[in-house]
Coordinates of C-alpha atoms in Angstrom, one line a residue:
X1 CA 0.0 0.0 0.0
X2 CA 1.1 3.6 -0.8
X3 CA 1.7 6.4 1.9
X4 CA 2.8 10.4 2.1
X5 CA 6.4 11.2 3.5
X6 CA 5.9 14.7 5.2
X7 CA 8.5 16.2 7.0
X8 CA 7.4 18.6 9.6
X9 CA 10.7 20.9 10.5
X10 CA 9.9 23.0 13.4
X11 CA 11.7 25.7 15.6
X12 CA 12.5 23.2 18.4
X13 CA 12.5 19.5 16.6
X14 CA 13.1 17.5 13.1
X15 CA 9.6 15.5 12.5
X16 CA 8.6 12.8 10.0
X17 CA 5.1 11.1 9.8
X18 CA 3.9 8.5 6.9
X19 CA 0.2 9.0 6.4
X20 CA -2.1 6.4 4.6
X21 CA -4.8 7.4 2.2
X22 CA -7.4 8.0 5.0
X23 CA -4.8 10.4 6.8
X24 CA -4.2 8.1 9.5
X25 CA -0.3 7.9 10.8
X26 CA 1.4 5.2 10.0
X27 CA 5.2 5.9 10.6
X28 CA 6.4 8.5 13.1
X29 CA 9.7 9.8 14.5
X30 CA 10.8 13.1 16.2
X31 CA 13.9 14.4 17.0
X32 CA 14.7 17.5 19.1
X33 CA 17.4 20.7 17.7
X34 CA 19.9 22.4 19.8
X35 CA 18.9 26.1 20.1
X36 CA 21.6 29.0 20.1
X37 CA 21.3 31.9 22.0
X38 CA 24.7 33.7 21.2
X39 CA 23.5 37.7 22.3
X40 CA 20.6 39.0 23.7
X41 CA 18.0 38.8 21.0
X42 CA 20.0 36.5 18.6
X43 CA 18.6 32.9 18.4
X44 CA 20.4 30.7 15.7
X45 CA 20.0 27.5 14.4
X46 CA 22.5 24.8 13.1
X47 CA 21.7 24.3 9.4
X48 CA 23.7 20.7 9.3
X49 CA 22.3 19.5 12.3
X50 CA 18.6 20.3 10.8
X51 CA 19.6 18.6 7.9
X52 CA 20.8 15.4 9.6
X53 CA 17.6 15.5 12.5
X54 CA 15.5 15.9 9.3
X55 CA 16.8 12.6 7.2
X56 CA 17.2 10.6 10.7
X57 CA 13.4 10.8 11.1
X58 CA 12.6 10.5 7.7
X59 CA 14.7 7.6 7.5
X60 CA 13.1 6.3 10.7
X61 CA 9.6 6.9 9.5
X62 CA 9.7 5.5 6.4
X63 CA 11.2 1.9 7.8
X64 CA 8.4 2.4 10.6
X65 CA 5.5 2.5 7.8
X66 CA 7.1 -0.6 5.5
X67 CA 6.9 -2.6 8.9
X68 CA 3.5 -2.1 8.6
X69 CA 2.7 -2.9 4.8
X70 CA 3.0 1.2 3.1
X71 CA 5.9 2.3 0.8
X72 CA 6.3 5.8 0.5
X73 CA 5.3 7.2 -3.2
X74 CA 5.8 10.7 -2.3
X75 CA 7.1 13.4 -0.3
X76 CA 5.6 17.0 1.3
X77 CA 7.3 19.5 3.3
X78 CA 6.2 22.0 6.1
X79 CA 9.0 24.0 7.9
X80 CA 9.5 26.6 10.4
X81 CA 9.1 29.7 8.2
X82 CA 11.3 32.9 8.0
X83 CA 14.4 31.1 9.0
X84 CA 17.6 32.0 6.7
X85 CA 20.1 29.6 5.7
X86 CA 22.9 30.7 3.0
X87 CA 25.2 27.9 1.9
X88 CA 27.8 27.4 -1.0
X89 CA 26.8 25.8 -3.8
X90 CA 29.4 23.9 -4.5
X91 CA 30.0 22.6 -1.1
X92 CA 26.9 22.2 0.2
X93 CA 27.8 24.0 3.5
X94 CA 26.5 26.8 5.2
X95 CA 28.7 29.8 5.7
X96 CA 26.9 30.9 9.2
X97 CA 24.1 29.1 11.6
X98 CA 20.9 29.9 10.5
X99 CA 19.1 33.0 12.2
X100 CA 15.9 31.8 13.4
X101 CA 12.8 33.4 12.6
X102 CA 12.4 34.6 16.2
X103 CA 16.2 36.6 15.9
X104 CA 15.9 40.3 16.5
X105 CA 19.6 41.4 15.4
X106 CA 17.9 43.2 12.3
X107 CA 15.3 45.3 14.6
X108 CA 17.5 48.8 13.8
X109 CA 17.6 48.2 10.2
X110 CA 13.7 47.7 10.3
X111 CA 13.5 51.1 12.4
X112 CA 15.9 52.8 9.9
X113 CA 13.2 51.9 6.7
X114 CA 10.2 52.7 8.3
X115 CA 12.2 56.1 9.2
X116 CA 13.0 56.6 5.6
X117 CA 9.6 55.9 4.7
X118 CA 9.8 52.4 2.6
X119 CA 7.1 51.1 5.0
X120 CA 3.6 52.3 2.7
X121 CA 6.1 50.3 -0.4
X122 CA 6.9 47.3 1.4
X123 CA 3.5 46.8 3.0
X124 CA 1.8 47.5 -0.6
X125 CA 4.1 44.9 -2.3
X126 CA 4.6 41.9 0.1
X127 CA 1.9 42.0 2.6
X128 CA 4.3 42.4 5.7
X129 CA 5.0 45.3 8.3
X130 CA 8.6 46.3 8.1
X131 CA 10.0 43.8 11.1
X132 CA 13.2 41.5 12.1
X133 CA 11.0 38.5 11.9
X134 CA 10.8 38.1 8.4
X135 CA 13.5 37.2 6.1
X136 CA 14.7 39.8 4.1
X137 CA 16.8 41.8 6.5
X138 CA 18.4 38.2 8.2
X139 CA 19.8 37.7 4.5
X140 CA 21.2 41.7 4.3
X141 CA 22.6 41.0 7.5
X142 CA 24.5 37.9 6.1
X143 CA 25.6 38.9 3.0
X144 CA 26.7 42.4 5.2
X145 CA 28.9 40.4 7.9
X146 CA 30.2 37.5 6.0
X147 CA 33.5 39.0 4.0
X148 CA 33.1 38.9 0.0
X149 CA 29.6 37.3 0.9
X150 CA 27.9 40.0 -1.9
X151 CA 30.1 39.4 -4.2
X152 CA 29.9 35.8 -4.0
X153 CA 26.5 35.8 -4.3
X154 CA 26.6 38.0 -7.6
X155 CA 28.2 35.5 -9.0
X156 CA 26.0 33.0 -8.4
X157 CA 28.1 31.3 -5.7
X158 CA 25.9 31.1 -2.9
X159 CA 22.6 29.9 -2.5
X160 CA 19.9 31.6 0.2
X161 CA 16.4 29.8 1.3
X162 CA 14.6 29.6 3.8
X163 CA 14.1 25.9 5.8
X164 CA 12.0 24.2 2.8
X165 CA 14.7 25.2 0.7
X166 CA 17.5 24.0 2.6
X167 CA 16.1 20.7 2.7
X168 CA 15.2 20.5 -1.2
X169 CA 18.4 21.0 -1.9
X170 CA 19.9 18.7 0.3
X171 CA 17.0 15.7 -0.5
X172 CA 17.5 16.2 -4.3
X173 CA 21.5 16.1 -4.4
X174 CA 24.4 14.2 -3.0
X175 CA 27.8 15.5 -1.8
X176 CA 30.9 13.7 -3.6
X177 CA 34.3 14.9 -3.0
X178 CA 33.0 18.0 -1.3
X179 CA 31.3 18.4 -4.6
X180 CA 27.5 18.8 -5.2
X181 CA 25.3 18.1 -7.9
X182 CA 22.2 17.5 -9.4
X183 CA 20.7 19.9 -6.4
X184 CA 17.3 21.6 -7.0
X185 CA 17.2 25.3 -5.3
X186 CA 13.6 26.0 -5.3
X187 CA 10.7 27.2 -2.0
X188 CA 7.0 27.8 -2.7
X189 CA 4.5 31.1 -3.0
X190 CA 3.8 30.8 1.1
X191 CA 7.5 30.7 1.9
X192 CA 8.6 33.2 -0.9
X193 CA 5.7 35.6 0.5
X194 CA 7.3 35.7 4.2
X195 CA 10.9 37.5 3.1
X196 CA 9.6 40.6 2.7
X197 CA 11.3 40.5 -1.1
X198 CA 8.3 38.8 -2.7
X199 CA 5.5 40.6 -4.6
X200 CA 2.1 38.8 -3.3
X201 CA 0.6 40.6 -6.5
X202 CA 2.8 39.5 -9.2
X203 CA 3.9 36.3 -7.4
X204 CA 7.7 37.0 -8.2
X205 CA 10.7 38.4 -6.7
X206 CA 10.1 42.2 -6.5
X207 CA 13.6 44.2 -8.3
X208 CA 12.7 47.5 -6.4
X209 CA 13.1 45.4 -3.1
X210 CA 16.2 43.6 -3.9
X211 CA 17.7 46.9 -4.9
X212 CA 16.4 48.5 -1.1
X213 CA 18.2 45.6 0.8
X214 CA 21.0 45.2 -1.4
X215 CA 20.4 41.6 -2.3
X216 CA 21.9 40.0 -5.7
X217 CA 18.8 38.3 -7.5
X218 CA 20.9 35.1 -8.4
X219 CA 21.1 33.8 -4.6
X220 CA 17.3 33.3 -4.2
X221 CA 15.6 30.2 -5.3
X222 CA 13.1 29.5 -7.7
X223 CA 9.6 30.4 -7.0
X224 CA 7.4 27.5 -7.0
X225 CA 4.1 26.2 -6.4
X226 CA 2.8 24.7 -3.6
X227 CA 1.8 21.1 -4.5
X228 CA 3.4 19.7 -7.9
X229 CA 6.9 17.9 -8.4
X230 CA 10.2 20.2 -7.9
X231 CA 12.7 17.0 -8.2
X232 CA 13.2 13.6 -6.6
X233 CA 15.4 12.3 -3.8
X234 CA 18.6 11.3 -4.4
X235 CA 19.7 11.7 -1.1
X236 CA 21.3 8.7 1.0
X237 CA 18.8 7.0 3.3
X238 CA 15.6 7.6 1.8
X239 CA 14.3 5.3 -1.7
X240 CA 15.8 7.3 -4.5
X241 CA 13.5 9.1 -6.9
X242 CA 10.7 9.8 -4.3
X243 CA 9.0 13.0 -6.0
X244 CA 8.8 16.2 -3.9
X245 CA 6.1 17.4 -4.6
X246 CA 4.4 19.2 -1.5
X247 CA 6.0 22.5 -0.4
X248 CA 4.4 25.0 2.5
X249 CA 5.2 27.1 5.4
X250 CA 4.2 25.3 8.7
X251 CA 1.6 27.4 9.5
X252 CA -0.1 27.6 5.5
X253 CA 0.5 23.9 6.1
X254 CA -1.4 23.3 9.2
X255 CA -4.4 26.0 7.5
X256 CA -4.4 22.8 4.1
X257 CA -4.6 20.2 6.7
X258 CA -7.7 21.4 8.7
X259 CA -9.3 21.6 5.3
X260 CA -10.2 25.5 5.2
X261 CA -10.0 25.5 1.5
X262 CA -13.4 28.0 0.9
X263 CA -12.7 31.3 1.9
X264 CA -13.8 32.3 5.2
X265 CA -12.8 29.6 6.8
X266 CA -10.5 29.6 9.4
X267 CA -8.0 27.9 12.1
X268 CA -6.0 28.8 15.2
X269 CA -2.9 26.7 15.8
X270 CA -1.9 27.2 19.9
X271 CA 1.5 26.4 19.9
X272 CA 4.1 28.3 21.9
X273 CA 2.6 31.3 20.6
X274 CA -1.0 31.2 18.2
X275 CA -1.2 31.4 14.7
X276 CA -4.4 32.2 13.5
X277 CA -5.1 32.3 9.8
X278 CA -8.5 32.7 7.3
X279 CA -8.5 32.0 3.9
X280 CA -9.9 35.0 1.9
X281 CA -9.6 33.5 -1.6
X282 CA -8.1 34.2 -4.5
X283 CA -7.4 38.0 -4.1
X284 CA -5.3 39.5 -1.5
X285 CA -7.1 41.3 1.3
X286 CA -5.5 44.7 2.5
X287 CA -5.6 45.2 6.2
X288 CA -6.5 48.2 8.2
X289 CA -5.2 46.1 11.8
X290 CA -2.1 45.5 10.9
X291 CA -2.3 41.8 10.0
X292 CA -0.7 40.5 7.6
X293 CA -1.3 39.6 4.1
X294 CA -0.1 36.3 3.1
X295 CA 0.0 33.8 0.4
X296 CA -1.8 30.7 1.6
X297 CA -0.7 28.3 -1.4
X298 CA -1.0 27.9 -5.4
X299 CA -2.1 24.4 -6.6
X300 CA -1.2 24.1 -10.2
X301 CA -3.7 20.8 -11.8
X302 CA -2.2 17.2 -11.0
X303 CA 0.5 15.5 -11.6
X304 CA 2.5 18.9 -13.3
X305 CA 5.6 20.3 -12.8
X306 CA 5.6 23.2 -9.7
X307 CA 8.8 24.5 -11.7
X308 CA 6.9 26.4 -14.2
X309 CA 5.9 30.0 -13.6
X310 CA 2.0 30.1 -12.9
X311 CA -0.4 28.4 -15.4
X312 CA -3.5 30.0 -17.0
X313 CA -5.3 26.4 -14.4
X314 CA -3.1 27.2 -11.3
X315 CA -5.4 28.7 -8.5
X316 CA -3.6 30.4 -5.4
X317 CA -5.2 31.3 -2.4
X318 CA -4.2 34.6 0.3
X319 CA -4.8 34.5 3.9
X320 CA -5.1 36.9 6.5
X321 CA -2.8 36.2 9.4
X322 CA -2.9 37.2 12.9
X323 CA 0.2 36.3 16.2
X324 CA -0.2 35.5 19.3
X325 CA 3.5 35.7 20.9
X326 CA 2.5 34.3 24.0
X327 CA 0.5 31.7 23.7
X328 CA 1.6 28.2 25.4
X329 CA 4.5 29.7 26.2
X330 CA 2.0 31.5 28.4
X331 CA 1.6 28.5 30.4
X332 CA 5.3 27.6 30.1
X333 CA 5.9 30.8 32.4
X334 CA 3.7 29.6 35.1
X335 CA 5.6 26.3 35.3
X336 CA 9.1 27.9 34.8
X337 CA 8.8 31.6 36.3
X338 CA 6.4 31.3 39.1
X339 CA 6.4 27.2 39.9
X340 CA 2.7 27.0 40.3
X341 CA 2.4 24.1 38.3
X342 CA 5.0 21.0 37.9
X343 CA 3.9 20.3 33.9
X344 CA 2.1 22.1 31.4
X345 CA -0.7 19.9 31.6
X346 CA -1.8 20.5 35.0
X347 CA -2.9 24.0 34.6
X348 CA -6.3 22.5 33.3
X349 CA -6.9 21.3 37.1
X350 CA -6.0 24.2 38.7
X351 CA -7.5 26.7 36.8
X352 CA -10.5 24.8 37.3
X353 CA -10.2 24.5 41.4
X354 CA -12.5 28.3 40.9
X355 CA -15.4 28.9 39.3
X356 CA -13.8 32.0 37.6
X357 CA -11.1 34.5 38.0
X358 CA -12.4 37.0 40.5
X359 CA -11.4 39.8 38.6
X360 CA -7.7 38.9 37.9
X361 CA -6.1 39.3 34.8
X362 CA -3.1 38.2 33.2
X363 CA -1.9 40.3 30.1
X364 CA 1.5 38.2 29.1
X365 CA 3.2 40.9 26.6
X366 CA 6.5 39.4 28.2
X367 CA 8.0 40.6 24.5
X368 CA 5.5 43.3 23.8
X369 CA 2.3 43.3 21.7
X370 CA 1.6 41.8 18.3
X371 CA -1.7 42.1 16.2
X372 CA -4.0 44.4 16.3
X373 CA -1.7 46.3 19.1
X374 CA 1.7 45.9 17.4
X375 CA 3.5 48.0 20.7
X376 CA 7.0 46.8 21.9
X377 CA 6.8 48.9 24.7
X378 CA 3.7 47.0 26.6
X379 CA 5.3 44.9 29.2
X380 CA 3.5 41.6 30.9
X381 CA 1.1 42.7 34.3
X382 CA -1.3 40.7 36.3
X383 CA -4.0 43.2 37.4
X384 CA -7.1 43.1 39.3
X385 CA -5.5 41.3 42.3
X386 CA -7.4 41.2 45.8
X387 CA -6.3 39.6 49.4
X388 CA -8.8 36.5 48.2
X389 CA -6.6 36.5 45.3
X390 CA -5.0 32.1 44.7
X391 CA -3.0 30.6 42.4
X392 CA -6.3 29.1 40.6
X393 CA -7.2 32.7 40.2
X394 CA -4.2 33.4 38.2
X395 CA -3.8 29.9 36.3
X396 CA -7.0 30.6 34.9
X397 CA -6.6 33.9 34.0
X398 CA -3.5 32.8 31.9
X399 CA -5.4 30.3 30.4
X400 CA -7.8 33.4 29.3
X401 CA -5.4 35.6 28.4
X402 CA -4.3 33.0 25.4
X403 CA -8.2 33.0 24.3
X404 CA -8.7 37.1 24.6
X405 CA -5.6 37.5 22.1
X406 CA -7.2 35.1 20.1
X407 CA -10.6 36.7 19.9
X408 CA -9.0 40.1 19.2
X409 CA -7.2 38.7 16.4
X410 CA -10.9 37.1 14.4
X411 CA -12.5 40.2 15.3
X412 CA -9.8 41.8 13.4
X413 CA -10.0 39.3 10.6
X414 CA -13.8 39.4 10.0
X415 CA -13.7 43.7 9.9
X416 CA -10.7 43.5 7.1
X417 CA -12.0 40.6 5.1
X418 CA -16.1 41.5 5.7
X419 CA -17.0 38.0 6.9
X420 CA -18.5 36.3 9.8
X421 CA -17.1 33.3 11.1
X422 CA -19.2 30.7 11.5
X423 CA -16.6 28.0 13.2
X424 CA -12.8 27.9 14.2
X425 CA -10.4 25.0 13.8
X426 CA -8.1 24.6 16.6
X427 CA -4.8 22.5 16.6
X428 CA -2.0 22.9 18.1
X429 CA -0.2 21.4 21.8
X430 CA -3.1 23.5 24.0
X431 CA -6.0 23.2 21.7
X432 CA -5.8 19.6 24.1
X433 CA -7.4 22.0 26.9
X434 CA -10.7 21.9 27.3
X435 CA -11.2 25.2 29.5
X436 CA -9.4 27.3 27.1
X437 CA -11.1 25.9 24.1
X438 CA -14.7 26.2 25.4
X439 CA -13.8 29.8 26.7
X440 CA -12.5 30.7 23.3
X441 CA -16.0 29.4 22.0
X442 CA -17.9 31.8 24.7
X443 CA -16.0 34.5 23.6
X444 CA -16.5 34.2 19.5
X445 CA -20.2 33.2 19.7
X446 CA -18.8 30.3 17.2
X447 CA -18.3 26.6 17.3
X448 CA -14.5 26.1 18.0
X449 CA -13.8 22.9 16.3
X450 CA -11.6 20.0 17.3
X451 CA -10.0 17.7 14.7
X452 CA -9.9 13.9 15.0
X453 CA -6.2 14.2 13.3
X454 CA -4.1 16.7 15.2
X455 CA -1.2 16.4 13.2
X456 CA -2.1 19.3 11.1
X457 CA 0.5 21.1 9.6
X458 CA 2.2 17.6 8.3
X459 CA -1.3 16.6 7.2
X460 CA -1.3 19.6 5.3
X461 CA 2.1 19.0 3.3
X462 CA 1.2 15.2 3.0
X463 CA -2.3 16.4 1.3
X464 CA -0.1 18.6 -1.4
X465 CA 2.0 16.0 -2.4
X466 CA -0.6 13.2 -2.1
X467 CA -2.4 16.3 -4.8
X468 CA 0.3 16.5 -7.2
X469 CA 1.0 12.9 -8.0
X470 CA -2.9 11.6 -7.8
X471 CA -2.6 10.3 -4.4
X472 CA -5.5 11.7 -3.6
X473 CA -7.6 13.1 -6.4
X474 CA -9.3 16.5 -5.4
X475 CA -9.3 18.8 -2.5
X476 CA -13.2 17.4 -1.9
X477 CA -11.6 14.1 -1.6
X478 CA -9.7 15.4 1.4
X479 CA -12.5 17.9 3.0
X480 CA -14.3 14.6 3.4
X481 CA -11.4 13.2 5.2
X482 CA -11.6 16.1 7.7
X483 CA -13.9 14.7 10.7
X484 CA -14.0 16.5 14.2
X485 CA -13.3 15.2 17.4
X486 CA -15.0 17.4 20.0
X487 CA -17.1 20.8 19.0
X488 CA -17.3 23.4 21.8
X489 CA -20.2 25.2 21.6
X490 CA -20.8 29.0 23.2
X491 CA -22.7 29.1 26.7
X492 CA -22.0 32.4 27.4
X493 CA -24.9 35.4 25.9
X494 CA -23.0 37.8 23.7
X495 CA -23.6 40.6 26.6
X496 CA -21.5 38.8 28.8
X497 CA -18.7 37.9 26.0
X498 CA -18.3 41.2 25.5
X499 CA -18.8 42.0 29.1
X500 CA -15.5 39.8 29.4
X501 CA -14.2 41.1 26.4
X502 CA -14.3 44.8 28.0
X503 CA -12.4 43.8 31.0
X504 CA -9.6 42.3 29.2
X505 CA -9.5 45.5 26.7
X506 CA -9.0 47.7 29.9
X507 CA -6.0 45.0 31.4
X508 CA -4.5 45.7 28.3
X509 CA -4.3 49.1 27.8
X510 CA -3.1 49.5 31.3
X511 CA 0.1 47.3 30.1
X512 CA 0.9 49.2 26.8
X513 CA 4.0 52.0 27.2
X514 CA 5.0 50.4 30.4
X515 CA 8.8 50.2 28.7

C-alpha cells in the first residue's frame, strides 16, 4: 500500500510522519534541535544539524511505515518559516548558523526603513510590516557580515532559502568529494511571500526590493508552487526518486490540513505562541489592523511540474494572518517563572479549582504586543489582584489571556476581510485543553472545532504532495477526510462575552507604554 512522506521541521525539533490514504499515521519519528542563544536577542539554528535531524526521522519513519505494509510514493514539506540559511553551492555548506525566525539582530535596520519611509512600499508589495522576523533583512545581514559574501553571491556562488529550501536542496543532491550536484534550489508562494522581497501581487521576486536591501537576485531560489513535483530524492537514506512534490510554510500547512480550502474559513494553531489564519480567496485582502497579508498556497492541476511560472489552471489562495507571541508559552511561564504548576498539563486542574477569575487578569506581553496592538513597549502585568486572590485565580486567568488574544485577532480578521465566522479549527499542543477551548468558544459566539487528526501542519504537506502525484484526487476528496473530534459550543450570551471582552481590553491598555 502507498503512503505520504511529510517532513514537519519546526523551531524546536526534526519531524517525520507516513500518512495512509485515510490520513491516518502510520510511521512516526521526532527528534529534538539544539537552540543557540549567542547575544541577547540572537537565536540561531545549526543548518547541518537540521539537515541530519530531518533525514534521521525521515529515514526512521519510512522503515516504521514498511513494517507495517506502506511504501512511500511521495514526499511534502512544512518548515519553520522565515528562518535564513545561506550555503555554498558547491559545497553544500552553510557559511553561518541559520538566524531563526524569532532573531531580532535586524530590529535597527527595520527602524531605519520605516524612518526613511519604505514602510507604505513594502507593506503594498509583500503583505508584511517592516519587522526582524521576516526574512529579508536576516539575509542583508548575512551577505553584510560574512566577507566577500555579496560578491559571491553575484556570482552565483551562494545559494539563500529559507528551511524548505535548505532541505530540497539537500533531499535532491548528494555531496561527492565536497562536490555537489544535481541539487534543485527552489521554496514555494507561502515561503517566498514571508521575506519581505516577494511581490504577493505579481507572485515573483520584487527588483525595487532587492535593490532597497541590497540583495543579488541570483542567490534566491526559484519560485514554486505549492503542490506539484520540484525533483526527486537522491539523497542517501531515503528510496531514490521519491518525488517532492508538497512545499508549504508550517503554519499555511497546518491551515491545508484542517481543510479551510473555501474562503472564510479559518484555524487557530496554539502552539508556543497562536497562529491564526483565514482563507480570503483568490485576491489578497489589505488590512486596516495591521495583519498580515499572506500567500496561503498555489495548486497548479495534477500531476504537473511546480517549476513552471503560474499556469492559465493554477489557482492560489491569500490569507489573513494574525500572532499571538505568547500563547503556550504563556503557560510555560507559570511552570518555569512562578512554579505554580510542575507540567504544562496540569494547569487544566488548577484553573479549574475556581469557578472563575475574580477579577484577575493576566496580560502576558513578556516581549511586547503583536496584532491588532503591534507595541513593543507593553510589558506583561497581572491586574485586578485582591487579598482573596489564589493561584487558581491566576492559572486561569492565563489560560484566558491566550483566548482574549485570540478573539481580538478574528474580530480583526472578519472587519478586514467582511465576513463572519461561522466555526474555528483549533490545533496545536493547548487546543488539548478543554477550559481554554470552550472559553474561546464563549468568547466568539462560534463553534470552535476539534479535529480527529491533530497532526495538522504535516497533514497539510502530505495532502499537497498526495495532490500533485494523484494520491488523492481532489481537495473534496480530502474535505471529506476532515472529521472533528469534539465541537465546543458558546454558553455564554454575547452581553457577557463582550462584558469579558471589556475587562480584558481595559488590562491591556493598562500594560501598553510600560517600557
Amino acid at each position: 500500500m502507498n503512503a505520504i512522506l511529510a517532513l514537519d521541521q519546526g523551531t524546536t525539533s526534526s519531524r517525520a510522519i507516513v500518512f495512509d490514504s485515510a490520513g491516518n499515521v502510520v510511521g512516526h519519528a521526532q527528534r529534538e534541535i539544539t537552540q543557540f542563544f549567542p547575544q541577547p536577542g540572537w537565536v540561531e539554528h545549526d543548518a547541518a544539524e537540521i539537515w541530519q535531524t530531518q533525514l534521521a526521522v525521515a529515514v526512521e519513519a519510512v522503515n516504521a511505515a514498511a513494517k507495517v505494509g506502506f511504501n512511500v510514493c511521495s514526499v511534502g514539506i512544512a518548515n519553520q518559516r522565515e528562518t535564513t540559511v545561506l550555503w555554498d553551492r558547491a559545497t553544500g555548506m552553510p557559511l553561518a548558523p541559520a538566524i531563526v525566525w524569532q532573531d531580532r539582530r535586524t530590529a535597527s535596520f527595520c527602524d531605519a526603513l520605516k524612518k526613511d519611509g519604505h514602510e507604505p512600499e513594502i507593506a503594498e508589495k509583500t503583505g508584511l510590516v517592516v519587522d526582524a522576523y521576516f526574512s529579508g533583512t536576516k539575509l542583508k545581514w548575512l551577505l553584510d557580515q560574512i566577507p566577500g559574501a555579496r560578491e559571491r553571491a553575484a556570482r552565483g556562488e551562494l545559494a539563500f532559502g529559507t528551511i524548505d529550501s535548505w532541505l530540497i536542496w539537500n533531499l535532491t543532491g548528494s555531496t561527492t568529494g565536497g562536490n555537489t550536484r544535481n541539487n534543485v534550489h527552489a521554496t514555494d508562494v507561502s515561503n517566498a511571500s514571508r521575506t519581505l522581497l516577494f511581490n504577493i501581487h505579481r507572485l515573483d521576486w520584487d527588483d525595487d526590493l532587492l535593490a532597497l536591501m541590497d540583495i543579488p537576485p541570483a542567490v534566491l531560489p526559484n519560485i514554486v508552487s505549492s503542490s506539484g513535483v520540484v525533483g526527486h530524492t537522491t539523497c542517501e537514506g531515503l528510496p531514490a526518486g521519491l518525488p517532492i512534490a508538497g512545499i508549504a510554510g508550517d503554519q499555511q500547512a497546518a491551515l491545508f490540513g484542517q481543510a479551510c480550502h473555501q474562503p472564510g474559513m479559518a484555524k487557530n494553531t496554539y502552539g508556543t505562541g497562536c497562529f491564526m489564519l483565514v482563507n480570503t480567496g483568490e485576491k489578497p485582502v489589505v488590512s486596516k489592523n495591521r495583519l498580515l497579508t499572506t500567500v496561503a498556497w498555489r495548486l497548479d492541476r495534477p500531476h504537473s511540474s511546480a517549476l513552471t511560472s503560474p499556469q492559465p489552471n493554477s489557482t492560489t489562495h491569500y490569507a489573513l494572518e494574525g500572532s499571538v507571541f505568547m500563547g503556550g508559552a504563556t503557560i510555560q511561564w507559570l511552570r518555569d517563572g512562578l512554579g505554580i504548576i510542575d507540567k504544562s498539563s496540569d494547569v487544566e486542574t488548577l484553573a479549574a479549582s475556581v469557578s472563575d477569575t475574580g477579577g484577575v487578569y493576566v496580560v502576558p506581553a513578556f516581549t511586547g504586543l503583536g496584532a491588532p496592538h503591534w507595541d513593543a513597549t507593553a510589558r506583561g502585568a497581572i491586574l485586578g489582584l485582591t487579598r482573596g486572590s489564589t493561584r487558581g485565580h491566576i492559572a486561569r486567568a492565563a489560560v484566558e489571556s491566550i483566548a482574549f488574544q485570540s478573539a481580538e485577532l478574528a474580530a480583526a480578521m472578519q472587519r478586514d476581510a467582511g465576513i463572519s465566522l461561522t466555526e474555528l479549527r483549533v490545533d496545536g499542543g493547548a487546543s488539548a485543553n478543554n477550559m481554554l477551548m470552550q472559553f474561546q468558544a464563549d468568547l466568539l459566539g462560534i463553534s470552535v472545532v476539534r479535529p480527529r487528526i491533530a497532526e495538522t501542519t504535516a497533514l497539510g504537506a502530505a495532502y499537497l504532495a498526495g495532490l500533485a502525484v494523484g494520491f488523492w484526487q481532489s481537495q473534496q476528496e480530502i474535505a471529506a477526510l476532515w472529521a472533528r473530534e469534539r465541537t465546543f459550543t458558546p454558553t455564554l450570551t454575547s452581553d457577557g462575552a463582550n462584558a469579558q471582552m471589556r475587562g480584558w481590553l481595559n488590562a491591556i491598555e493598562k500594560s501598553k507604554g510600560f517600557a
